[in-house]
Structure formats: C-alpha cells, structure tokens
Amino acid sequence: MKPIPYGRQNIEQDDIDAVVKTLAADFLTQGPKVKEFEDKFAEYVGAKYAVAVNNATSGLHLAVLALGLKEGERVITTPITFAASANCVKYAGGEVWFADIDPKTYLLDINSVKKLIESKPKGFFKGIIPVDFAGLPVNLEEFKSLADEHNLWIIEDACHAPGGYFVDPKGLKQMCGNGNYADIGVFSFHPVKHIACGEGGMITTNSELLYKKLCSLRTHGITKENMTENHGGWYYEMQELGFNYRLTDIQSALGITQLAKNKEGVVRRNQISDTYKKAFVRKIKFQMLPENTYNAHHLFVIEVENRKGLYDYLRMHQIFAQIHYIPVHTLPYYREIGYNKASLENAENYYSKCISLPMYPSLTDEEQEFVIGKVLGFVVKDK
Ligand SMILES: *Cc1c(COP(=O)(O)O)cnc(C)c1O
C-alpha cells in the first residue's frame, strides 16, 4: 500500500487545462480570472462580496485591519487552531486572549467566551475570531447575540469549512462565510484544505464599506477612485498604507475549477466520516456533530489515550496522521508573552489525546479500511 497522508489535493486534467490556458492569456495577475473566482466563490457561500488574496493569513490580517483593530486592542480566539488565527491580531499590534473549547465539538466554547468578557470592564475586547475547526461550523447565531450585546465584531475563520453550514432558529441554512452572522469570513486555498490554489485565500463579507476597505488594503492602499486631485490618466493616489496581498490569475483559474468540485468533495468527505464513525462508535471518541449542522470535514479527529503510540504505529504502516493543533497559547512565542498562564483545561486535555486521520475525497475505500483496521488494532490491543 502506498503512503496515506492525512490530507491531499485533488488535481485533475480540467484543473491543469485551466491553468495552462491562463498562462497563455493576456493576464497572469490582476486580470479577469480573479474577479470570476471572487464572484463564483461569493455565490457559492452566499455572501455579497468576496476578495481574493494570496493566502488566508493575509486575509486574516486585512480582516482585522479593515475592522479597525488598533494597537493594544484585545481580541478573543480559540487555542485549538492554526497559529494564523491569533497571529493576525499581533500583526495589527493587538492583544490575543484565548477562551477554552467545548470538549465535545472542539470549537470555541461560547460560555467560556462569555465568562471571559464578563470578567472584564465594558469595552475591554473589540472582537472574536471563532474557527470552524475541522470543518464543523461554529453556531454564529449564538455568537452574534453575544457580540452585539458587547459591541464586538466577529471574524469567522472558515479556512476548514467551505461548504459547511448550520441551520439557524428560523430554519435557514447558513453557509460558512456567508456573512449573515459574522462581519467577515476567511478561507484558505492551501493544498491540504478543500480548494487547492498552491497558496491562496478568500475574504467574504456583506458590507460594502468593508469590501472597499479590503480591496484597497490588498493593493497598497492605492486607488483611482475618490481622488482628491487628478493630474491625468496616469494619476493615482495612495490613500493609506496597504500591502500586496493579491492572488494571481493563474491561481484563480485553478481556484475556479477546484471550487466547482467542492460540493461533491464535501459529500465524499462526509461519506468517509460516516464510515469512520460506524467503525469507531462506542470504541473511540470523535468530534461530536451538533444537530442541524453540516460538517465540511477538512479533518476527521479522534481522541485516544496513547496518542503518541498510535501516531508512531500508524507511521510504521505508512499512514501519516497529523495532530491539530498544538494549543496556540503553549507555542513558545505566545508562552514568552505570558499566555501560558491561561487556564484552558479542555484545550490542553484535548491536545494530549487528539489525532487527525486521513480525510480527503480521493481516499479510497480500501485505503480507509486499512486505516480503520490499524487504528482499531492498536487501540484495542493497547487496552
Ligand atoms: C490554514 C489555516 C490558516 C492559514 O491559511 P494560509 O492560507 O496557509 O495562510 C488560517 N486559519 C486556519 C484555521 C487554517 O487552518
């Protein structure tokens, strides 16, 4: 059996053809493919606006800036995420605060967030960055009520969750990143995520104001609109300090063909998840799926007592499971600035046991059977 990774991209002939066609076209960057990708992505998740960027980390950076985060201002996120969900706050000079996770869903626990907010004076925090961890959508309807009560913004880190949704109390399907309950959503197109662009990201929002701000910041803060003066056709103004965080047309062409396959990819991911759950039920703990929620399944996470043992055992059999994530507050950079003092018991307990099993649409039934056999073999033998 060939090595089985925990995740991998699925590139087919139509993806290759789209890229090759763009290479021979007039625009390699700042051309029509970027806008086409943005429009199709916005339509897919049901948001008004989408802004393509060179990766999701840049997207998160622009998101906090567009929402006006200033030096010293405080933002709450989850410790069980990729470091970028927290780092974006630091880029803007802000302070990251962590609240604990729910031990069943592994998502940022709203009660922990509430407790943290209520332990501080009014206005202490500016925003919350919940993460649709493993592809499981955060119930943003609940978070929005809390955020509105305390005048906070919400950035949904939806990097794991294109195609995921929850059903709100009115019975409406709320796709991750649709902007109905968050100010901004951010997606990643790194090859281990659902949609592979090599590198790439997308920011979604329903606010025209935020959309314009994000577009300006993505390209140096330079504009040809709303200028104070005009000296001729060449004239532009740099009105604020922005960046070059653009996605290319080459990557966008790939993003368009990849996006078209996402729906069926997520269906396949859910089949794989169902098969794991049938095999593990009452034997191994896995991420709980709350009612009225559709998991986009970037990952399939289980918890086992002898995690290192299982990790090494699987590697011996060419199964490259992964750990998501080392709690962000325990990473040396965050430890040094004093975050280790946070009491985040559920996150730390989760981290001592978690392991992500292979999960990607092209994983075959035979490969999955092999993985399940090895996992059960080890866990049962280990008992
Ligand atoms: C992958 C990921 C990011 C960063 O994405 P890049 O496109 O690699 O910058 C941010 N947040 C989460 C939760 C991620 O998984």
Short mmCIF file of C-alpha atoms and ligand atoms in Angstrom, two decimals:
data_model
loop_
_atom_site.label_atom_id
_atom_site.label_comp_id
_atom_site.label_asym_id
_atom_site.label_seq_id
_atom_site.Cartn_x
_atom_site.Cartn_y
_atom_site.Cartn_z
CA MET A 1 0.00 0.00 0.00
CA LYS A 2 1.35 3.47 -0.89
CA PRO A 3 1.77 6.09 1.87
CA ILE A 4 -1.52 7.59 3.06
CA PRO A 5 -1.31 11.25 4.17
CA TYR A 6 -3.89 12.94 6.43
CA GLY A 7 -4.95 15.22 3.59
CA ARG A 8 -4.10 15.88 -0.01
CA GLN A 9 -5.18 17.93 -3.00
CA ASN A 10 -7.13 16.51 -5.90
CA ILE A 11 -5.85 17.93 -9.19
CA GLU A 12 -7.41 16.62 -12.39
CA GLN A 13 -7.00 17.31 -16.11
CA ASP A 14 -9.54 20.16 -16.15
CA ASP A 15 -7.56 21.94 -13.39
CA ILE A 16 -4.35 21.60 -15.40
CA ASP A 17 -6.04 22.76 -18.61
CA ALA A 18 -7.44 25.85 -16.89
CA VAL A 19 -4.00 26.86 -15.59
CA VAL A 20 -2.28 26.25 -18.94
CA LYS A 21 -4.92 28.30 -20.73
CA THR A 22 -4.38 31.19 -18.34
CA LEU A 23 -0.60 31.01 -18.80
CA ALA A 24 -1.11 31.74 -22.50
CA ALA A 25 -3.66 34.52 -21.86
CA ASP A 26 -3.10 38.28 -21.57
CA PHE A 27 -3.19 38.50 -17.79
CA LEU A 28 -1.15 36.43 -15.34
CA THR A 29 -2.31 38.65 -12.49
CA GLN A 30 -4.88 41.47 -11.96
CA GLY A 31 -6.94 40.05 -14.83
CA PRO A 32 -10.44 38.62 -15.34
CA LYS A 33 -9.89 35.24 -13.63
CA VAL A 34 -9.56 36.88 -10.21
CA LYS A 35 -12.94 38.58 -10.48
CA GLU A 36 -14.55 35.44 -11.89
CA PHE A 37 -13.22 33.40 -8.96
CA GLU A 38 -14.40 36.03 -6.48
CA ASP A 39 -17.90 36.15 -7.99
CA LYS A 40 -18.24 32.37 -8.08
CA PHE A 41 -16.96 31.99 -4.54
CA ALA A 42 -19.29 34.68 -3.19
CA GLU A 43 -22.20 32.95 -4.89
CA TYR A 44 -21.18 29.54 -3.53
CA VAL A 45 -21.13 30.63 0.11
CA GLY A 46 -23.97 33.13 -0.30
CA ALA A 47 -22.03 36.27 0.59
CA LYS A 48 -22.40 39.63 -1.20
CA TYR A 49 -18.69 40.25 -1.70
CA ALA A 50 -15.51 38.19 -1.96
CA VAL A 51 -11.92 39.45 -2.09
CA ALA A 52 -9.22 37.02 -3.31
CA VAL A 53 -5.88 37.21 -1.51
CA ASN A 54 -2.52 35.42 -1.70
CA ASN A 55 -3.24 33.28 1.38
CA ALA A 56 -5.64 33.14 4.32
CA THR A 57 -3.06 34.58 6.71
CA SER A 58 -3.05 37.77 4.61
CA GLY A 59 -6.83 37.56 4.56
CA LEU A 60 -6.99 37.48 8.36
CA HIS A 61 -4.52 40.36 8.56
CA LEU A 62 -6.61 42.51 6.22
CA ALA A 63 -9.77 41.49 8.08
CA VAL A 64 -8.58 42.82 11.44
CA LEU A 65 -7.25 46.00 9.79
CA ALA A 66 -10.49 46.60 7.87
CA LEU A 67 -12.40 46.25 11.13
CA GLY A 68 -10.16 48.95 12.56
CA LEU A 69 -8.15 46.99 15.13
CA LYS A 70 -5.60 49.30 16.76
CA GLU A 71 -2.52 48.79 18.85
CA GLY A 72 -3.24 47.31 22.27
CA GLU A 73 -6.84 46.35 21.46
CA ARG A 74 -7.95 42.90 22.52
CA VAL A 75 -9.45 40.04 20.57
CA ILE A 76 -10.64 36.60 21.71
CA THR A 77 -9.94 33.41 19.78
CA THR A 78 -9.61 29.66 20.32
CA PRO A 79 -6.34 27.95 21.27
CA ILE A 80 -7.22 24.94 19.08
CA THR A 81 -6.48 26.45 15.68
CA PHE A 82 -3.61 27.17 13.34
CA ALA A 83 -1.41 29.99 14.72
CA ALA A 84 -2.54 32.39 11.97
CA SER A 85 -5.98 32.86 13.61
CA ALA A 86 -4.17 34.53 16.52
CA ASN A 87 -1.16 35.98 14.71
CA CYS A 88 -3.32 38.34 12.64
CA VAL A 89 -4.18 40.22 15.85
CA LYS A 90 -0.49 40.54 16.71
CA TYR A 91 0.30 41.89 13.20
CA ALA A 92 -2.01 44.80 13.95
CA GLY A 93 -0.38 45.36 17.36
CA GLY A 94 -3.34 43.91 19.20
CA GLU A 95 -3.51 41.51 22.13
CA VAL A 96 -4.73 37.94 21.76
CA TRP A 97 -6.86 36.41 24.52
CA PHE A 98 -7.83 32.78 24.48
CA ALA A 99 -11.05 31.22 25.73
CA ASP A 100 -11.48 27.47 26.14
CA ILE A 101 -13.01 24.92 23.76
CA ASP A 102 -16.08 22.73 24.14
CA PRO A 103 -14.71 19.23 24.87
CA LYS A 104 -17.34 17.60 22.63
CA THR A 105 -17.21 19.75 19.47
CA TYR A 106 -13.65 21.11 19.96
CA LEU A 107 -14.99 24.53 18.92
CA LEU A 108 -14.55 27.78 20.84
CA ASP A 109 -16.94 27.47 23.79
CA ILE A 110 -19.39 30.35 23.89
CA ASN A 111 -19.78 30.03 27.67
CA SER A 112 -16.04 30.35 28.16
CA VAL A 113 -16.02 33.43 25.90
CA LYS A 114 -18.95 34.91 27.80
CA LYS A 115 -17.26 34.34 31.15
CA LEU A 116 -14.08 35.99 29.88
CA ILE A 117 -15.96 39.03 28.53
CA GLU A 118 -18.00 39.42 31.69
CA SER A 119 -14.87 39.22 33.90
CA LYS A 120 -13.58 42.46 32.32
CA PRO A 121 -14.85 46.04 32.16
CA LYS A 122 -17.13 47.14 29.30
CA GLY A 123 -15.28 47.74 26.04
CA PHE A 124 -12.26 45.64 27.09
CA PHE A 125 -12.50 43.45 23.97
CA LYS A 126 -13.00 44.52 20.34
CA GLY A 127 -13.72 41.28 18.56
CA ILE A 128 -13.97 37.49 18.46
CA ILE A 129 -12.38 35.13 15.94
CA PRO A 130 -14.20 31.77 16.13
CA VAL A 131 -12.83 28.96 13.95
CA ASP A 132 -14.90 26.34 12.12
CA PHE A 133 -12.44 23.76 13.39
CA ALA A 134 -12.05 20.58 11.31
CA GLY A 135 -14.86 21.89 9.09
CA LEU A 136 -17.50 21.97 11.82
CA PRO A 137 -19.40 25.28 11.59
CA VAL A 138 -19.49 27.42 14.70
CA ASN A 139 -23.05 28.40 15.65
CA LEU A 140 -22.54 32.05 14.76
CA GLU A 141 -26.12 32.98 15.53
CA GLU A 142 -25.33 32.49 19.23
CA PHE A 143 -22.00 34.28 18.92
CA LYS A 144 -23.62 37.22 17.17
CA SER A 145 -26.09 37.78 20.00
CA LEU A 146 -23.21 37.83 22.46
CA ALA A 147 -21.11 40.06 20.20
CA ASP A 148 -23.96 42.54 19.68
CA GLU A 149 -24.56 42.74 23.41
CA HIS A 150 -20.91 43.73 23.96
CA ASN A 151 -20.35 45.68 20.75
CA LEU A 152 -17.78 43.27 19.31
CA TRP A 153 -17.08 42.33 15.71
CA ILE A 154 -16.74 38.72 14.52
CA ILE A 155 -14.28 37.30 12.01
CA GLU A 156 -15.20 33.73 11.09
CA ASP A 157 -12.04 31.77 10.37
CA ALA A 158 -13.69 29.40 7.89
CA CYS A 159 -10.43 28.03 6.47
CA HIS A 160 -11.58 24.47 7.24
CA ALA A 161 -15.16 24.85 6.17
CA PRO A 162 -16.11 25.83 2.60
CA GLY A 163 -19.41 24.01 2.07
CA GLY A 164 -20.24 23.60 5.75
CA TYR A 165 -23.40 25.11 7.23
CA PHE A 166 -25.68 25.26 10.24
CA VAL A 167 -29.43 25.75 10.31
CA ASP A 168 -30.49 28.81 12.29
CA PRO A 169 -33.58 29.02 14.57
CA LYS A 170 -35.65 30.30 11.63
CA GLY A 171 -34.82 27.11 9.75
CA LEU A 172 -32.49 28.88 7.30
CA LYS A 173 -29.34 27.21 6.07
CA GLN A 174 -26.34 29.40 6.98
CA MET A 175 -23.31 28.56 4.87
CA CYS A 176 -19.90 29.16 6.45
CA GLY A 177 -18.59 32.55 5.41
CA ASN A 178 -21.97 33.88 4.19
CA GLY A 179 -21.60 36.96 6.37
CA ASN A 180 -25.07 36.84 7.92
CA TYR A 181 -23.79 36.42 11.47
CA ALA A 182 -20.15 37.48 11.12
CA ASP A 183 -18.64 40.69 9.77
CA ILE A 184 -16.03 38.87 7.72
CA GLY A 185 -15.24 35.27 6.75
CA VAL A 186 -11.80 34.00 5.69
CA PHE A 187 -10.94 30.88 3.64
CA SER A 188 -7.63 29.20 2.72
CA PHE A 189 -6.64 27.55 -0.54
CA HIS A 190 -3.53 25.81 0.77
CA PRO A 191 -3.36 22.29 -0.78
CA VAL A 192 -4.31 20.50 2.44
CA LYS A 193 -7.57 22.49 2.55
CA HIS A 194 -10.61 21.78 0.35
CA ILE A 195 -9.74 24.02 -2.60
CA ALA A 196 -6.11 23.94 -3.74
CA CYS A 197 -4.53 27.01 -5.38
CA GLY A 198 -0.95 26.28 -4.24
CA GLU A 199 -1.31 29.31 -1.99
CA GLY A 200 -4.42 31.43 -1.82
CA GLY A 201 -7.25 32.76 0.27
CA MET A 202 -10.65 34.46 0.10
CA ILE A 203 -12.28 37.06 2.31
CA THR A 204 -16.08 37.29 2.30
CA THR A 205 -18.38 39.98 3.66
CA ASN A 206 -21.82 41.52 3.16
CA SER A 207 -20.63 45.04 3.95
CA GLU A 208 -19.84 47.30 1.01
CA LEU A 209 -17.73 49.50 3.26
CA LEU A 210 -15.58 46.60 4.44
CA TYR A 211 -15.37 45.30 0.87
CA LYS A 212 -13.94 48.59 -0.39
CA LYS A 213 -11.51 48.80 2.51
CA LEU A 214 -10.31 45.21 1.92
CA CYS A 215 -9.77 45.88 -1.80
CA SER A 216 -7.75 48.98 -1.06
CA LEU A 217 -5.59 47.30 1.61
CA ARG A 218 -4.96 44.32 -0.68
CA THR A 219 -3.23 46.53 -3.21
CA HIS A 220 -1.05 49.07 -1.35
CA GLY A 221 -3.89 51.38 -0.37
CA ILE A 222 -3.67 52.72 -3.91
CA THR A 223 -6.82 53.85 -5.69
CA LYS A 224 -8.03 55.66 -8.77
CA GLU A 225 -11.41 56.33 -7.16
CA ASN A 226 -12.43 59.19 -4.84
CA MET A 227 -9.21 61.08 -5.50
CA THR A 228 -8.59 64.50 -4.03
CA GLU A 229 -6.88 65.70 -7.22
CA ASN A 230 -6.45 64.47 -10.80
CA HIS A 231 -3.45 65.30 -12.96
CA GLY A 232 -4.26 62.97 -15.90
CA GLY A 233 -4.96 59.40 -16.93
CA TRP A 234 -1.88 58.03 -15.15
CA TYR A 235 -2.75 59.59 -11.85
CA TYR A 236 -3.47 57.50 -8.75
CA GLU A 237 -3.35 58.11 -5.05
CA MET A 238 -2.04 56.04 -2.19
CA GLN A 239 -4.50 56.97 0.50
CA GLU A 240 -3.49 54.56 3.22
CA LEU A 241 -0.74 52.05 3.97
CA GLY A 242 -1.68 48.80 2.27
CA PHE A 243 0.07 45.66 1.07
CA ASN A 244 0.50 43.50 -1.99
CA TYR A 245 -1.66 40.56 -0.96
CA ARG A 246 -3.04 39.77 -4.41
CA LEU A 247 -3.92 36.36 -5.83
CA THR A 248 -2.75 35.74 -9.42
CA ASP A 249 -4.95 34.84 -12.41
CA ILE A 250 -3.05 31.55 -12.68
CA GLN A 251 -4.09 30.62 -9.15
CA SER A 252 -7.61 31.96 -9.66
CA ALA A 253 -8.07 29.80 -12.77
CA LEU A 254 -7.18 26.78 -10.64
CA GLY A 255 -9.44 28.04 -7.85
CA ILE A 256 -12.42 28.20 -10.24
CA THR A 257 -12.13 24.56 -11.37
CA GLN A 258 -11.40 23.44 -7.81
CA LEU A 259 -14.40 25.33 -6.43
CA ALA A 260 -16.68 23.62 -8.97
CA LYS A 261 -15.80 20.26 -7.41
CA ASN A 262 -16.10 21.32 -3.79
CA LYS A 263 -19.72 20.33 -3.27
CA GLU A 264 -19.14 16.74 -4.34
CA GLY A 265 -15.81 16.73 -2.46
CA VAL A 266 -17.61 17.62 0.76
CA VAL A 267 -20.19 14.89 0.12
CA ARG A 268 -17.34 12.38 -0.24
CA ARG A 269 -15.70 13.73 2.93
CA ASN A 270 -18.95 13.11 4.79
CA GLN A 271 -19.12 9.53 3.46
CA ILE A 272 -15.62 8.95 4.76
CA SER A 273 -16.62 10.45 8.09
CA ASP A 274 -19.70 8.19 8.32
CA THR A 275 -17.55 5.14 7.67
CA TYR A 276 -15.09 6.14 10.41
CA LYS A 277 -17.94 6.80 12.84
CA LYS A 278 -19.60 3.44 12.18
CA ALA A 279 -16.29 1.70 12.84
CA PHE A 280 -15.41 3.69 15.97
CA VAL A 281 -18.75 4.24 17.69
CA ARG A 282 -18.62 3.24 21.39
CA LYS A 283 -14.93 2.39 20.98
CA ILE A 284 -13.17 5.67 20.20
CA LYS A 285 -14.20 9.27 20.89
CA PHE A 286 -14.61 11.50 17.82
CA GLN A 287 -15.75 15.08 17.19
CA MET A 288 -19.43 15.46 18.01
CA LEU A 289 -21.75 16.74 15.30
CA PRO A 290 -24.37 19.07 16.82
CA GLU A 291 -27.91 18.89 15.46
CA ASN A 292 -28.71 20.97 12.39
CA THR A 293 -25.06 21.22 11.40
CA TYR A 294 -23.24 20.00 8.28
CA ASN A 295 -19.53 19.41 8.78
CA ALA A 296 -17.35 20.25 5.73
CA HIS A 297 -14.75 17.83 7.17
CA HIS A 298 -11.37 19.27 6.46
CA LEU A 299 -10.28 16.84 9.19
CA PHE A 300 -11.52 13.76 10.98
CA VAL A 301 -10.30 13.97 14.57
CA ILE A 302 -10.37 11.23 17.20
CA GLU A 303 -9.13 11.18 20.80
CA VAL A 304 -7.09 8.26 22.17
CA GLU A 305 -5.23 7.75 25.46
CA ASN A 306 -1.92 6.62 23.90
CA ARG A 307 -1.78 9.24 21.16
CA LYS A 308 1.98 9.16 20.58
CA GLY A 309 1.83 5.38 20.43
CA LEU A 310 -0.91 5.45 17.80
CA TYR A 311 0.84 8.18 15.79
CA ASP A 312 4.08 6.16 15.65
CA TYR A 313 2.27 2.89 14.97
CA LEU A 314 0.37 4.42 12.03
CA ARG A 315 3.59 5.90 10.61
CA MET A 316 5.17 2.47 10.77
CA HIS A 317 2.36 1.39 8.46
CA GLN A 318 2.81 4.39 6.14
CA ILE A 319 -0.26 6.18 7.47
CA PHE A 320 0.71 9.79 8.09
CA ALA A 321 -1.81 11.02 10.62
CA GLN A 322 -1.37 14.56 11.99
CA ILE A 323 -2.03 16.50 15.18
CA HIS A 324 -4.36 19.53 15.02
CA TYR A 325 -3.34 21.54 16.87
CA ILE A 326 -0.69 22.26 19.47
CA PRO A 327 -2.67 24.82 21.55
CA VAL A 328 -1.59 28.25 20.32
CA HIS A 329 -1.09 29.65 23.85
CA THR A 330 1.56 26.96 24.51
CA LEU A 331 3.68 27.81 21.43
CA PRO A 332 7.00 29.38 22.56
CA TYR A 333 6.18 32.81 21.08
CA TYR A 334 2.89 33.03 22.95
CA ARG A 335 4.35 31.39 26.06
CA GLU A 336 7.03 34.07 26.21
CA ILE A 337 4.45 36.82 26.27
CA GLY A 338 2.69 35.17 29.16
CA TYR A 339 -0.22 33.33 27.62
CA ASN A 340 0.72 30.06 29.26
CA LYS A 341 -0.98 31.26 32.42
CA ALA A 342 -4.37 30.99 30.76
CA SER A 343 -6.47 28.21 32.24
CA LEU A 344 -7.53 26.32 29.15
CA GLU A 345 -8.05 22.86 30.54
CA ASN A 346 -10.30 21.48 27.83
CA ALA A 347 -7.90 22.60 25.09
CA GLU A 348 -4.89 21.09 26.83
CA ASN A 349 -6.70 17.86 27.63
CA TYR A 350 -7.90 17.63 24.04
CA TYR A 351 -4.38 18.21 22.74
CA SER A 352 -2.99 15.34 24.83
CA LYS A 353 -5.30 12.89 23.01
CA CYS A 354 -6.17 14.23 19.56
CA ILE A 355 -5.06 12.79 16.24
CA SER A 356 -6.38 13.54 12.73
CA LEU A 357 -6.91 10.53 10.46
CA PRO A 358 -6.69 10.58 6.65
CA MET A 359 -9.55 12.64 5.20
CA TYR A 360 -9.66 13.72 1.55
CA PRO A 361 -12.03 12.95 -1.34
CA SER A 362 -9.63 10.68 -3.26
CA LEU A 363 -9.01 8.41 -0.24
CA THR A 364 -10.21 5.01 -1.49
CA ASP A 365 -12.47 2.64 0.44
CA GLU A 366 -9.61 0.12 0.58
CA GLU A 367 -7.23 2.71 2.00
CA GLN A 368 -9.79 3.77 4.58
CA GLU A 369 -10.43 0.16 5.58
CA PHE A 370 -6.69 -0.28 6.04
CA VAL A 371 -6.55 2.84 8.25
CA ILE A 372 -9.54 1.74 10.34
CA GLY A 373 -8.04 -1.73 10.79
CA LYS A 374 -4.76 -0.33 12.03
CA VAL A 375 -6.42 2.21 14.37
CA LEU A 376 -8.75 -0.36 15.93
CA GLY A 377 -5.97 -2.93 16.08
CA PHE A 378 -3.77 -0.55 18.03
CA VAL A 379 -6.39 0.93 20.32
CA VAL A 380 -7.94 -2.42 21.23
CA LYS A 381 -4.55 -4.11 21.72
CA ASP A 382 -3.41 -1.12 23.79
CA LYS A 383 -6.31 -1.56 26.24
C1 LIG B 1 -4.65 27.02 7.04
C2 LIG B 1 -5.24 27.93 8.04
C3 LIG B 1 -4.96 29.30 8.08
C4 LIG B 1 -3.93 29.93 7.20
O1 LIG B 1 -4.09 29.66 5.87
P1 LIG B 1 -2.96 30.03 4.80
O2 LIG B 1 -3.71 30.10 3.52
O3 LIG B 1 -1.97 28.91 4.83
O4 LIG B 1 -2.36 31.33 5.18
C5 LIG B 1 -5.63 30.08 8.99
N1 LIG B 1 -6.50 29.55 9.86
C6 LIG B 1 -6.77 28.23 9.88
C7 LIG B 1 -7.76 27.70 10.86
C8 LIG B 1 -6.13 27.38 8.98
O5 LIG B 1 -6.36 26.07 9.03
#
